């Protein structure tokens, strides 16, 4: 194989595919490599995988001699990053030795042949469903921070995506808070599916999605393919039944409030500074015309904030984990945030844009 590729294009492709290569010492050595192969129309494909998630990306190159090779992901990225601007020449010599030239720089590193590299699944385009990138990006951004990292509850280690009856829903929960988004589908999608997308695939997808254009989701029995232009993410889905999230979302409300999101965020951030392992909660007092936010820790001291708010209904005092509040407030793209409550020992509900709900469990106040 011998190819010429502009440095910037090569670096972009290597960092995409390299994101999912395995760094674990106990896995197959070839999983820490990126596969580079020539295609028949002046393009090359770069592939990385850890057997759970795979990324394949295609871009233009000058192909002098066809072929393929797998290259250590970390080392090739380090080398290309330091090369001078311009074209990079990559050629494969005997015994899988790889020569890399750019300007007056020359490197030789050892690769492995393609034979032992895992094959990515073939795509059945007839099951592809088209979505707006912006809608998927926004929905995943507003739910993924609530994913559980507790591996004993494996079914919660991802985002549930459910397409039914002309709607798409996104749900993530760690048992102490739940993020939920639902959107109407405009393009008359007939297929229906439920799948739990693992955390790693969600984060890789968010890196390549933009706020314009469309993308495709191709669901199958135990895996899913996301296609964004010339890049594909292939992921296993989490098997198991997602808990019944509908019953967690509060239905009634005794107290509602509307406040400036940015001011709320800053006030919670400041009061969180005086929480501790012994007193982890911030206290929110909803009273007429304002929200009082406070924290008190016996060994540290106390903090108090006052926030102007439109509060309707009963006065109520309730405790929350401040980090769960910060997560939602910093990610919402709205000026005003709505909060609704029923009782001090019942979950609170944050409402953002149309279709977005964030349920947060209360904490006991010391």
mmCIF file of C-alpha atoms in Angstrom:
data_model
loop_
_atom_site.group_PDB
_atom_site.id
_atom_site.type_symbol
_atom_site.label_atom_id
_atom_site.label_comp_id
_atom_site.label_asym_id
_atom_site.label_seq_id
_atom_site.Cartn_x
_atom_site.Cartn_y
_atom_site.Cartn_z
ATOM 1 C CA UNK A 1 0.000 0.000 0.000
ATOM 2 C CA UNK A 2 1.151 3.530 -0.787
ATOM 3 C CA UNK A 3 -0.989 6.641 -0.256
ATOM 4 C CA UNK A 4 -0.686 10.431 -0.061
ATOM 5 C CA UNK A 5 -3.004 12.278 2.352
ATOM 6 C CA UNK A 6 -3.136 15.927 3.503
ATOM 7 C CA UNK A 7 -1.946 16.023 7.138
ATOM 8 C CA UNK A 8 -5.097 17.690 8.529
ATOM 9 C CA UNK A 9 -7.468 15.181 6.893
ATOM 10 C CA UNK A 10 -5.358 12.280 8.121
ATOM 11 C CA UNK A 11 -5.194 13.636 11.671
ATOM 12 C CA UNK A 12 -8.960 14.158 11.793
ATOM 13 C CA UNK A 13 -9.593 10.576 10.595
ATOM 14 C CA UNK A 14 -7.030 9.115 13.005
ATOM 15 C CA UNK A 15 -8.490 10.903 16.023
ATOM 16 C CA UNK A 16 -12.023 9.760 15.118
ATOM 17 C CA UNK A 17 -11.060 6.091 14.697
ATOM 18 C CA UNK A 18 -8.523 6.246 17.538
ATOM 19 C CA UNK A 19 -11.194 7.340 20.046
ATOM 20 C CA UNK A 20 -12.529 3.801 20.305
ATOM 21 C CA UNK A 21 -9.377 1.700 20.020
ATOM 22 C CA UNK A 22 -8.698 -0.352 23.141
ATOM 23 C CA UNK A 23 -5.909 0.635 25.542
ATOM 24 C CA UNK A 24 -6.493 -2.350 27.819
ATOM 25 C CA UNK A 25 -3.463 -4.626 28.088
ATOM 26 C CA UNK A 26 -5.603 -7.753 28.522
ATOM 27 C CA UNK A 27 -7.318 -7.460 25.121
ATOM 28 C CA UNK A 28 -6.096 -8.498 21.678
ATOM 29 C CA UNK A 29 -3.050 -6.380 20.707
ATOM 30 C CA UNK A 30 -4.603 -5.606 17.312
ATOM 31 C CA UNK A 31 -7.495 -3.752 19.027
ATOM 32 C CA UNK A 32 -5.058 -0.955 19.902
ATOM 33 C CA UNK A 33 -4.458 -0.468 16.154
ATOM 34 C CA UNK A 34 -6.293 1.522 13.491
ATOM 35 C CA UNK A 35 -7.030 -0.188 10.187
ATOM 36 C CA UNK A 36 -6.185 1.846 7.087
ATOM 37 C CA UNK A 37 -7.393 0.436 3.771
ATOM 38 C CA UNK A 38 -7.743 1.783 0.252
ATOM 39 C CA UNK A 39 -11.114 1.782 -1.500
ATOM 40 C CA UNK A 40 -11.589 1.715 -5.253
ATOM 41 C CA UNK A 41 -12.588 5.334 -5.921
ATOM 42 C CA UNK A 42 -9.706 7.472 -4.672
ATOM 43 C CA UNK A 43 -10.761 7.117 -1.042
ATOM 44 C CA UNK A 44 -9.369 5.453 2.051
ATOM 45 C CA UNK A 45 -11.155 4.074 5.099
ATOM 46 C CA UNK A 46 -9.924 4.279 8.698
ATOM 47 C CA UNK A 47 -11.444 1.910 11.259
ATOM 48 C CA UNK A 48 -11.069 1.642 15.035
ATOM 49 C CA UNK A 49 -12.891 -0.728 17.395
ATOM 50 C CA UNK A 50 -12.811 -2.215 20.903
ATOM 51 C CA UNK A 51 -15.441 -4.854 19.915
ATOM 52 C CA UNK A 52 -18.144 -2.879 21.774
ATOM 53 C CA UNK A 53 -18.068 0.270 19.657
ATOM 54 C CA UNK A 54 -16.514 0.697 16.210
ATOM 55 C CA UNK A 55 -15.916 3.822 14.117
ATOM 56 C CA UNK A 56 -15.361 3.834 10.367
ATOM 57 C CA UNK A 57 -14.592 7.029 8.450
ATOM 58 C CA UNK A 58 -13.918 7.536 4.725
ATOM 59 C CA UNK A 59 -12.116 10.421 3.018
ATOM 60 C CA UNK A 60 -10.211 11.325 -0.153
ATOM 61 C CA UNK A 61 -6.563 10.399 -0.716
ATOM 62 C CA UNK A 62 -4.152 9.909 -3.596
ATOM 63 C CA UNK A 63 -3.749 6.153 -3.946
ATOM 64 C CA UNK A 64 -0.450 5.154 -5.553
ATOM 65 C CA UNK A 65 -0.716 1.469 -4.631
ATOM 66 C CA UNK A 66 -3.737 -0.298 -3.146
ATOM 67 C CA UNK A 67 -3.637 -2.300 0.067
ATOM 68 C CA UNK A 68 -4.268 -2.255 3.804
ATOM 69 C CA UNK A 69 -2.441 -2.267 7.133
ATOM 70 C CA UNK A 70 -3.208 -1.782 10.830
ATOM 71 C CA UNK A 71 -1.112 0.818 12.685
ATOM 72 C CA UNK A 72 -0.698 1.410 16.454
ATOM 73 C CA UNK A 73 -3.321 4.120 17.094
ATOM 74 C CA UNK A 74 -1.571 6.146 19.786
ATOM 75 C CA UNK A 75 1.827 6.222 18.071
ATOM 76 C CA UNK A 76 0.567 7.154 14.583
ATOM 77 C CA UNK A 77 -1.496 10.023 16.066
ATOM 78 C CA UNK A 78 1.543 11.325 17.985
ATOM 79 C CA UNK A 79 3.699 11.171 14.846
ATOM 80 C CA UNK A 80 1.217 12.806 12.447
ATOM 81 C CA UNK A 81 0.445 15.583 14.958
ATOM 82 C CA UNK A 82 4.127 16.634 14.913
ATOM 83 C CA UNK A 83 4.670 16.370 11.133
ATOM 84 C CA UNK A 84 5.061 19.537 9.022
ATOM 85 C CA UNK A 85 1.997 20.805 7.131
ATOM 86 C CA UNK A 86 1.272 19.333 3.684
ATOM 87 C CA UNK A 87 0.906 15.819 2.309
ATOM 88 C CA UNK A 88 1.854 12.738 4.318
ATOM 89 C CA UNK A 89 3.042 9.673 2.424
ATOM 90 C CA UNK A 90 2.319 6.298 4.032
ATOM 91 C CA UNK A 91 3.748 3.149 2.441
ATOM 92 C CA UNK A 92 3.928 -0.465 3.608
ATOM 93 C CA UNK A 93 7.206 -2.337 3.144
ATOM 94 C CA UNK A 94 8.081 -5.972 3.895
ATOM 95 C CA UNK A 95 7.033 -7.606 7.176
ATOM 96 C CA UNK A 96 4.328 -4.951 7.786
ATOM 97 C CA UNK A 97 6.856 -2.166 8.305
ATOM 98 C CA UNK A 98 5.206 1.218 7.685
ATOM 99 C CA UNK A 99 7.174 4.164 6.280
ATOM 100 C CA UNK A 100 5.793 7.651 6.979
ATOM 101 C CA UNK A 101 7.211 10.655 5.113
ATOM 102 C CA UNK A 102 6.319 14.368 5.184
ATOM 103 C CA UNK A 103 8.652 17.156 4.085
ATOM 104 C CA UNK A 104 12.077 16.127 5.371
ATOM 105 C CA UNK A 105 10.680 13.936 8.176
ATOM 106 C CA UNK A 106 10.797 10.141 8.054
ATOM 107 C CA UNK A 107 9.426 7.548 10.479
ATOM 108 C CA UNK A 108 9.282 3.770 10.322
ATOM 109 C CA UNK A 109 6.953 1.863 12.653
ATOM 110 C CA UNK A 110 5.726 -1.726 12.764
ATOM 111 C CA UNK A 111 2.114 -2.598 11.970
ATOM 112 C CA UNK A 112 0.036 -5.769 11.830
ATOM 113 C CA UNK A 113 -1.713 -7.231 8.808
ATOM 114 C CA UNK A 114 -5.450 -6.757 8.269
ATOM 115 C CA UNK A 115 -6.130 -10.518 8.464
ATOM 116 C CA UNK A 116 -6.715 -10.619 12.223
ATOM 117 C CA UNK A 117 -8.616 -7.323 12.428
ATOM 118 C CA UNK A 118 -12.298 -7.696 13.466
ATOM 119 C CA UNK A 119 -14.736 -7.162 10.597
ATOM 120 C CA UNK A 120 -17.391 -4.523 11.095
ATOM 121 C CA UNK A 121 -20.950 -5.679 10.315
ATOM 122 C CA UNK A 122 -22.457 -5.141 6.887
ATOM 123 C CA UNK A 123 -25.099 -2.427 6.666
ATOM 124 C CA UNK A 124 -28.648 -3.117 5.601
ATOM 125 C CA UNK A 125 -29.641 0.318 4.276
ATOM 126 C CA UNK A 126 -33.301 -0.639 3.880
ATOM 127 C CA UNK A 127 -33.782 -0.345 7.664
ATOM 128 C CA UNK A 128 -32.188 3.125 7.799
ATOM 129 C CA UNK A 129 -34.254 5.909 9.394
ATOM 130 C CA UNK A 130 -33.336 9.537 8.746
ATOM 131 C CA UNK A 131 -33.301 12.137 11.525
ATOM 132 C CA UNK A 132 -32.170 15.736 11.907
ATOM 133 C CA UNK A 133 -28.710 15.829 13.455
ATOM 134 C CA UNK A 134 -29.620 18.826 15.630
ATOM 135 C CA UNK A 135 -32.577 17.002 17.206
ATOM 136 C CA UNK A 136 -30.495 13.912 18.088
ATOM 137 C CA UNK A 137 -27.587 16.053 19.335
ATOM 138 C CA UNK A 138 -29.780 18.217 21.572
ATOM 139 C CA UNK A 139 -31.713 15.254 22.999
ATOM 140 C CA UNK A 140 -28.606 13.207 23.814
ATOM 141 C CA UNK A 141 -26.833 16.263 25.305
ATOM 142 C CA UNK A 142 -29.796 16.866 27.650
ATOM 143 C CA UNK A 143 -30.068 13.262 28.830
ATOM 144 C CA UNK A 144 -26.594 11.651 28.808
ATOM 145 C CA UNK A 145 -25.392 13.317 32.032
ATOM 146 C CA UNK A 146 -28.010 11.317 33.968
ATOM 147 C CA UNK A 147 -26.593 7.936 32.819
ATOM 148 C CA UNK A 148 -25.660 5.601 35.691
ATOM 149 C CA UNK A 149 -22.000 4.575 36.092
ATOM 150 C CA UNK A 150 -22.873 1.729 38.445
ATOM 151 C CA UNK A 151 -21.893 -1.385 36.484
ATOM 152 C CA UNK A 152 -24.046 -3.625 38.667
ATOM 153 C CA UNK A 153 -27.093 -1.895 37.105
ATOM 154 C CA UNK A 154 -25.869 -2.465 33.567
ATOM 155 C CA UNK A 155 -29.221 -1.663 31.954
ATOM 156 C CA UNK A 156 -28.887 1.955 33.202
ATOM 157 C CA UNK A 157 -25.404 2.415 31.645
ATOM 158 C CA UNK A 158 -26.821 4.107 28.552
ATOM 159 C CA UNK A 159 -29.603 6.208 27.028
ATOM 160 C CA UNK A 160 -32.894 4.562 26.104
ATOM 161 C CA UNK A 161 -34.033 5.661 22.625
ATOM 162 C CA UNK A 162 -37.609 4.712 21.836
ATOM 163 C CA UNK A 163 -39.406 5.347 18.532
ATOM 164 C CA UNK A 164 -43.154 4.711 18.675
ATOM 165 C CA UNK A 165 -46.339 6.256 17.294
ATOM 166 C CA UNK A 166 -44.645 9.135 15.502
ATOM 167 C CA UNK A 167 -42.538 10.164 18.528
ATOM 168 C CA UNK A 168 -38.939 9.652 19.584
ATOM 169 C CA UNK A 169 -38.103 9.532 23.303
ATOM 170 C CA UNK A 170 -34.724 9.691 25.066
ATOM 171 C CA UNK A 171 -34.404 8.605 28.719
ATOM 172 C CA UNK A 172 -31.451 8.257 31.102
ATOM 173 C CA UNK A 173 -31.439 7.654 34.839
ATOM 174 C CA UNK A 174 -29.062 6.671 37.629
ATOM 175 C CA UNK A 175 -31.857 6.017 40.149
ATOM 176 C CA UNK A 176 -31.478 9.424 41.834
ATOM 177 C CA UNK A 177 -32.423 11.617 38.868
ATOM 178 C CA UNK A 178 -34.002 11.035 35.461
ATOM 179 C CA UNK A 179 -33.670 13.036 32.240
ATOM 180 C CA UNK A 180 -36.406 12.668 29.625
ATOM 181 C CA UNK A 181 -36.941 14.207 26.198
ATOM 182 C CA UNK A 182 -39.655 13.508 23.672
ATOM 183 C CA UNK A 183 -40.002 14.916 20.169
ATOM 184 C CA UNK A 184 -42.571 14.602 17.409
ATOM 185 C CA UNK A 185 -41.198 13.006 14.237
ATOM 186 C CA UNK A 186 -42.059 15.060 11.179
ATOM 187 C CA UNK A 187 -41.051 12.698 8.395
ATOM 188 C CA UNK A 188 -43.620 9.934 8.977
ATOM 189 C CA UNK A 189 -41.280 7.253 10.372
ATOM 190 C CA UNK A 190 -43.078 3.902 10.269
ATOM 191 C CA UNK A 191 -40.516 1.700 12.051
ATOM 192 C CA UNK A 192 -40.720 1.270 15.809
ATOM 193 C CA UNK A 193 -37.855 0.301 18.095
ATOM 194 C CA UNK A 194 -36.532 0.509 21.668
ATOM 195 C CA UNK A 195 -32.787 0.362 22.272
ATOM 196 C CA UNK A 196 -30.366 1.303 25.037
ATOM 197 C CA UNK A 197 -27.277 2.970 23.577
ATOM 198 C CA UNK A 198 -24.180 2.528 25.782
ATOM 199 C CA UNK A 199 -22.399 5.567 27.239
ATOM 200 C CA UNK A 200 -19.309 5.263 25.030
ATOM 201 C CA UNK A 201 -21.340 5.235 21.809
ATOM 202 C CA UNK A 202 -23.398 8.231 23.011
ATOM 203 C CA UNK A 203 -20.253 10.284 23.688
ATOM 204 C CA UNK A 204 -18.642 9.352 20.348
ATOM 205 C CA UNK A 205 -21.866 10.223 18.517
ATOM 206 C CA UNK A 206 -22.050 13.630 20.216
ATOM 207 C CA UNK A 207 -18.499 14.385 18.969
ATOM 208 C CA UNK A 208 -19.429 13.934 15.304
ATOM 209 C CA UNK A 209 -22.991 15.314 15.233
ATOM 210 C CA UNK A 210 -23.450 18.894 14.025
ATOM 211 C CA UNK A 211 -26.356 21.344 14.289
ATOM 212 C CA UNK A 212 -27.170 21.077 10.564
ATOM 213 C CA UNK A 213 -28.023 18.324 8.110
ATOM 214 C CA UNK A 214 -29.422 14.834 8.576
ATOM 215 C CA UNK A 215 -28.081 11.510 9.808
ATOM 216 C CA UNK A 216 -29.246 7.920 9.666
ATOM 217 C CA UNK A 217 -29.926 5.387 12.399
ATOM 218 C CA UNK A 218 -29.918 1.741 11.296
ATOM 219 C CA UNK A 219 -31.235 -0.438 14.150
ATOM 220 C CA UNK A 220 -30.909 -4.224 14.216
ATOM 221 C CA UNK A 221 -31.417 -6.948 16.800
ATOM 222 C CA UNK A 222 -28.395 -6.425 19.067
ATOM 223 C CA UNK A 223 -26.554 -3.521 17.510
ATOM 224 C CA UNK A 224 -27.100 -0.130 15.923
ATOM 225 C CA UNK A 225 -25.313 1.892 13.262
ATOM 226 C CA UNK A 226 -25.262 5.700 13.214
ATOM 227 C CA UNK A 227 -24.264 7.228 9.894
ATOM 228 C CA UNK A 228 -23.205 10.885 9.811
ATOM 229 C CA UNK A 229 -21.955 11.829 6.329
ATOM 230 C CA UNK A 230 -18.903 9.588 5.643
ATOM 231 C CA UNK A 231 -18.511 8.398 9.230
ATOM 232 C CA UNK A 232 -20.250 5.459 10.865
ATOM 233 C CA UNK A 233 -20.454 4.475 14.516
ATOM 234 C CA UNK A 234 -21.334 0.831 15.051
ATOM 235 C CA UNK A 235 -22.313 -0.099 18.590
ATOM 236 C CA UNK A 236 -23.707 -3.019 20.500
ATOM 237 C CA UNK A 237 -26.892 -2.122 22.328
ATOM 238 C CA UNK A 238 -27.410 -2.910 26.009
ATOM 239 C CA UNK A 239 -29.652 -5.928 26.392
ATOM 240 C CA UNK A 240 -32.290 -5.965 29.112
ATOM 241 C CA UNK A 241 -35.434 -4.094 30.096
ATOM 242 C CA UNK A 242 -35.186 -0.423 30.975
ATOM 243 C CA UNK A 243 -37.183 0.363 34.148
ATOM 244 C CA UNK A 244 -40.653 1.895 33.890
ATOM 245 C CA UNK A 245 -39.657 5.556 33.828
ATOM 246 C CA UNK A 246 -43.214 6.869 33.312
ATOM 247 C CA UNK A 247 -44.167 6.126 36.940
ATOM 248 C CA UNK A 248 -41.220 8.209 38.250
ATOM 249 C CA UNK A 249 -42.329 11.445 36.555
ATOM 250 C CA UNK A 250 -44.466 13.482 39.002
ATOM 251 C CA UNK A 251 -48.006 14.075 37.739
ATOM 252 C CA UNK A 252 -49.300 16.722 40.187
ATOM 253 C CA UNK A 253 -47.837 19.988 41.462
ATOM 254 C CA UNK A 254 -48.502 22.142 44.532
ATOM 255 C CA UNK A 255 -45.761 24.713 43.966
ATOM 256 C CA UNK A 256 -44.363 26.050 40.696
ATOM 257 C CA UNK A 257 -41.634 28.587 40.067
ATOM 258 C CA UNK A 258 -39.985 30.283 37.124
ATOM 259 C CA UNK A 259 -36.490 31.768 37.465
ATOM 260 C CA UNK A 260 -33.576 32.930 35.329
ATOM 261 C CA UNK A 261 -31.582 29.809 34.452
ATOM 262 C CA UNK A 262 -28.106 31.408 34.499
ATOM 263 C CA UNK A 263 -28.696 33.188 37.831
ATOM 264 C CA UNK A 264 -30.089 29.965 39.318
ATOM 265 C CA UNK A 265 -27.007 28.042 38.088
ATOM 266 C CA UNK A 266 -24.537 30.535 39.587
ATOM 267 C CA UNK A 267 -26.404 30.652 42.920
ATOM 268 C CA UNK A 268 -26.407 26.832 43.215
ATOM 269 C CA UNK A 269 -22.710 26.676 42.246
ATOM 270 C CA UNK A 270 -21.819 29.136 45.007
ATOM 271 C CA UNK A 271 -23.882 27.453 47.727
ATOM 272 C CA UNK A 272 -22.471 24.052 46.708
ATOM 273 C CA UNK A 273 -19.035 25.288 47.816
ATOM 274 C CA UNK A 274 -20.070 24.840 51.463
ATOM 275 C CA UNK A 275 -21.539 21.364 51.170
ATOM 276 C CA UNK A 276 -19.579 18.355 52.436
ATOM 277 C CA UNK A 277 -19.764 14.575 52.639
ATOM 278 C CA UNK A 278 -21.644 14.947 55.939
ATOM 279 C CA UNK A 279 -24.002 17.673 54.628
ATOM 280 C CA UNK A 280 -24.185 17.114 50.852
ATOM 281 C CA UNK A 281 -27.507 18.859 50.159
ATOM 282 C CA UNK A 282 -28.408 22.448 49.327
ATOM 283 C CA UNK A 283 -31.707 23.698 50.718
ATOM 284 C CA UNK A 284 -34.195 25.457 48.443
ATOM 285 C CA UNK A 285 -36.949 27.552 50.073
ATOM 286 C CA UNK A 286 -39.679 28.479 47.600
ATOM 287 C CA UNK A 287 -41.537 31.513 48.979
ATOM 288 C CA UNK A 288 -43.520 34.347 47.397
ATOM 289 C CA UNK A 289 -41.390 36.196 44.825
ATOM 290 C CA UNK A 290 -38.121 34.353 45.459
ATOM 291 C CA UNK A 291 -36.143 31.178 45.984
ATOM 292 C CA UNK A 292 -33.757 31.095 48.953
ATOM 293 C CA UNK A 293 -30.812 28.750 48.348
ATOM 294 C CA UNK A 294 -28.612 27.789 51.286
ATOM 295 C CA UNK A 295 -26.117 25.226 52.517
ATOM 296 C CA UNK A 296 -24.743 24.519 55.957
ATOM 297 C CA UNK A 297 -21.906 22.265 56.977
ATOM 298 C CA UNK A 298 -20.911 22.001 60.669
ATOM 299 C CA UNK A 299 -17.166 21.970 59.943
ATOM 300 C CA UNK A 300 -17.164 24.493 57.089
ATOM 301 C CA UNK A 301 -19.800 27.142 57.679
ATOM 302 C CA UNK A 302 -22.816 28.269 55.702
ATOM 303 C CA UNK A 303 -23.788 29.978 52.440
ATOM 304 C CA UNK A 304 -26.990 31.818 51.472
ATOM 305 C CA UNK A 305 -28.300 33.103 48.139
ATOM 306 C CA UNK A 306 -31.532 34.841 47.172
ATOM 307 C CA UNK A 307 -32.964 34.482 43.676
ATOM 308 C CA UNK A 308 -35.884 36.455 42.243
ATOM 309 C CA UNK A 309 -38.533 34.010 41.003
ATOM 310 C CA UNK A 310 -42.194 33.816 40.109
ATOM 311 C CA UNK A 311 -43.402 31.326 42.763
ATOM 312 C CA UNK A 312 -47.010 30.132 42.755
ATOM 313 C CA UNK A 313 -48.703 27.820 45.273
ATOM 314 C CA UNK A 314 -47.627 26.679 48.741
ATOM 315 C CA UNK A 315 -44.349 27.684 50.387
ATOM 316 C CA UNK A 316 -42.023 24.684 50.471
ATOM 317 C CA UNK A 317 -38.487 23.858 51.673
ATOM 318 C CA UNK A 318 -36.654 20.947 50.027
ATOM 319 C CA UNK A 319 -33.103 19.580 49.800
ATOM 320 C CA UNK A 320 -31.287 18.496 46.602
ATOM 321 C CA UNK A 321 -27.869 17.284 45.562
ATOM 322 C CA UNK A 322 -26.429 20.520 44.074
ATOM 323 C CA UNK A 323 -24.452 18.678 41.379
ATOM 324 C CA UNK A 324 -27.635 17.189 39.952
ATOM 325 C CA UNK A 325 -29.099 20.696 39.720
ATOM 326 C CA UNK A 326 -25.908 22.093 38.155
ATOM 327 C CA UNK A 327 -25.885 19.327 35.494
ATOM 328 C CA UNK A 328 -29.308 20.262 34.158
ATOM 329 C CA UNK A 329 -29.003 24.047 34.561
ATOM 330 C CA UNK A 330 -25.701 24.261 32.676
ATOM 331 C CA UNK A 331 -26.941 22.112 29.772
ATOM 332 C CA UNK A 332 -30.360 23.680 29.197
ATOM 333 C CA UNK A 333 -30.440 26.291 26.440
ATOM 334 C CA UNK A 334 -33.305 28.432 27.820
ATOM 335 C CA UNK A 335 -33.496 31.818 29.562
ATOM 336 C CA UNK A 336 -36.106 30.785 32.135
ATOM 337 C CA UNK A 337 -36.265 27.443 33.894
ATOM 338 C CA UNK A 338 -39.472 26.048 35.419
ATOM 339 C CA UNK A 339 -39.488 24.054 38.671
ATOM 340 C CA UNK A 340 -42.494 22.203 40.063
ATOM 341 C CA UNK A 341 -42.842 20.474 43.453
ATOM 342 C CA UNK A 342 -45.428 18.594 45.492
ATOM 343 C CA UNK A 343 -43.893 17.709 48.894
ATOM 344 C CA UNK A 344 -40.463 17.959 50.579
ATOM 345 C CA UNK A 345 -40.059 14.163 50.383
ATOM 346 C CA UNK A 346 -41.268 13.807 46.768
ATOM 347 C CA UNK A 347 -39.212 14.296 43.583
ATOM 348 C CA UNK A 348 -38.837 17.772 42.070
ATOM 349 C CA UNK A 349 -39.407 18.390 38.367
ATOM 350 C CA UNK A 350 -37.402 20.753 36.145
ATOM 351 C CA UNK A 351 -38.968 21.678 32.820
ATOM 352 C CA UNK A 352 -36.896 23.091 29.994
ATOM 353 C CA UNK A 353 -37.850 23.219 26.341
ATOM 354 C CA UNK A 354 -40.972 21.545 24.958
ATOM 355 C CA UNK A 355 -40.872 17.853 25.774
ATOM 356 C CA UNK A 356 -37.943 18.044 28.228
ATOM 357 C CA UNK A 357 -38.331 16.912 31.843
ATOM 358 C CA UNK A 358 -35.729 16.346 34.552
ATOM 359 C CA UNK A 359 -36.797 14.518 37.700
ATOM 360 C CA UNK A 360 -34.576 14.886 40.759
ATOM 361 C CA UNK A 361 -34.966 12.997 44.043
ATOM 362 C CA UNK A 362 -34.963 15.080 47.241
ATOM 363 C CA UNK A 363 -32.354 14.719 49.982
ATOM 364 C CA UNK A 364 -32.878 14.882 53.735
ATOM 365 C CA UNK A 365 -31.843 18.140 55.292
ATOM 366 C CA UNK A 366 -29.718 17.882 58.433
#
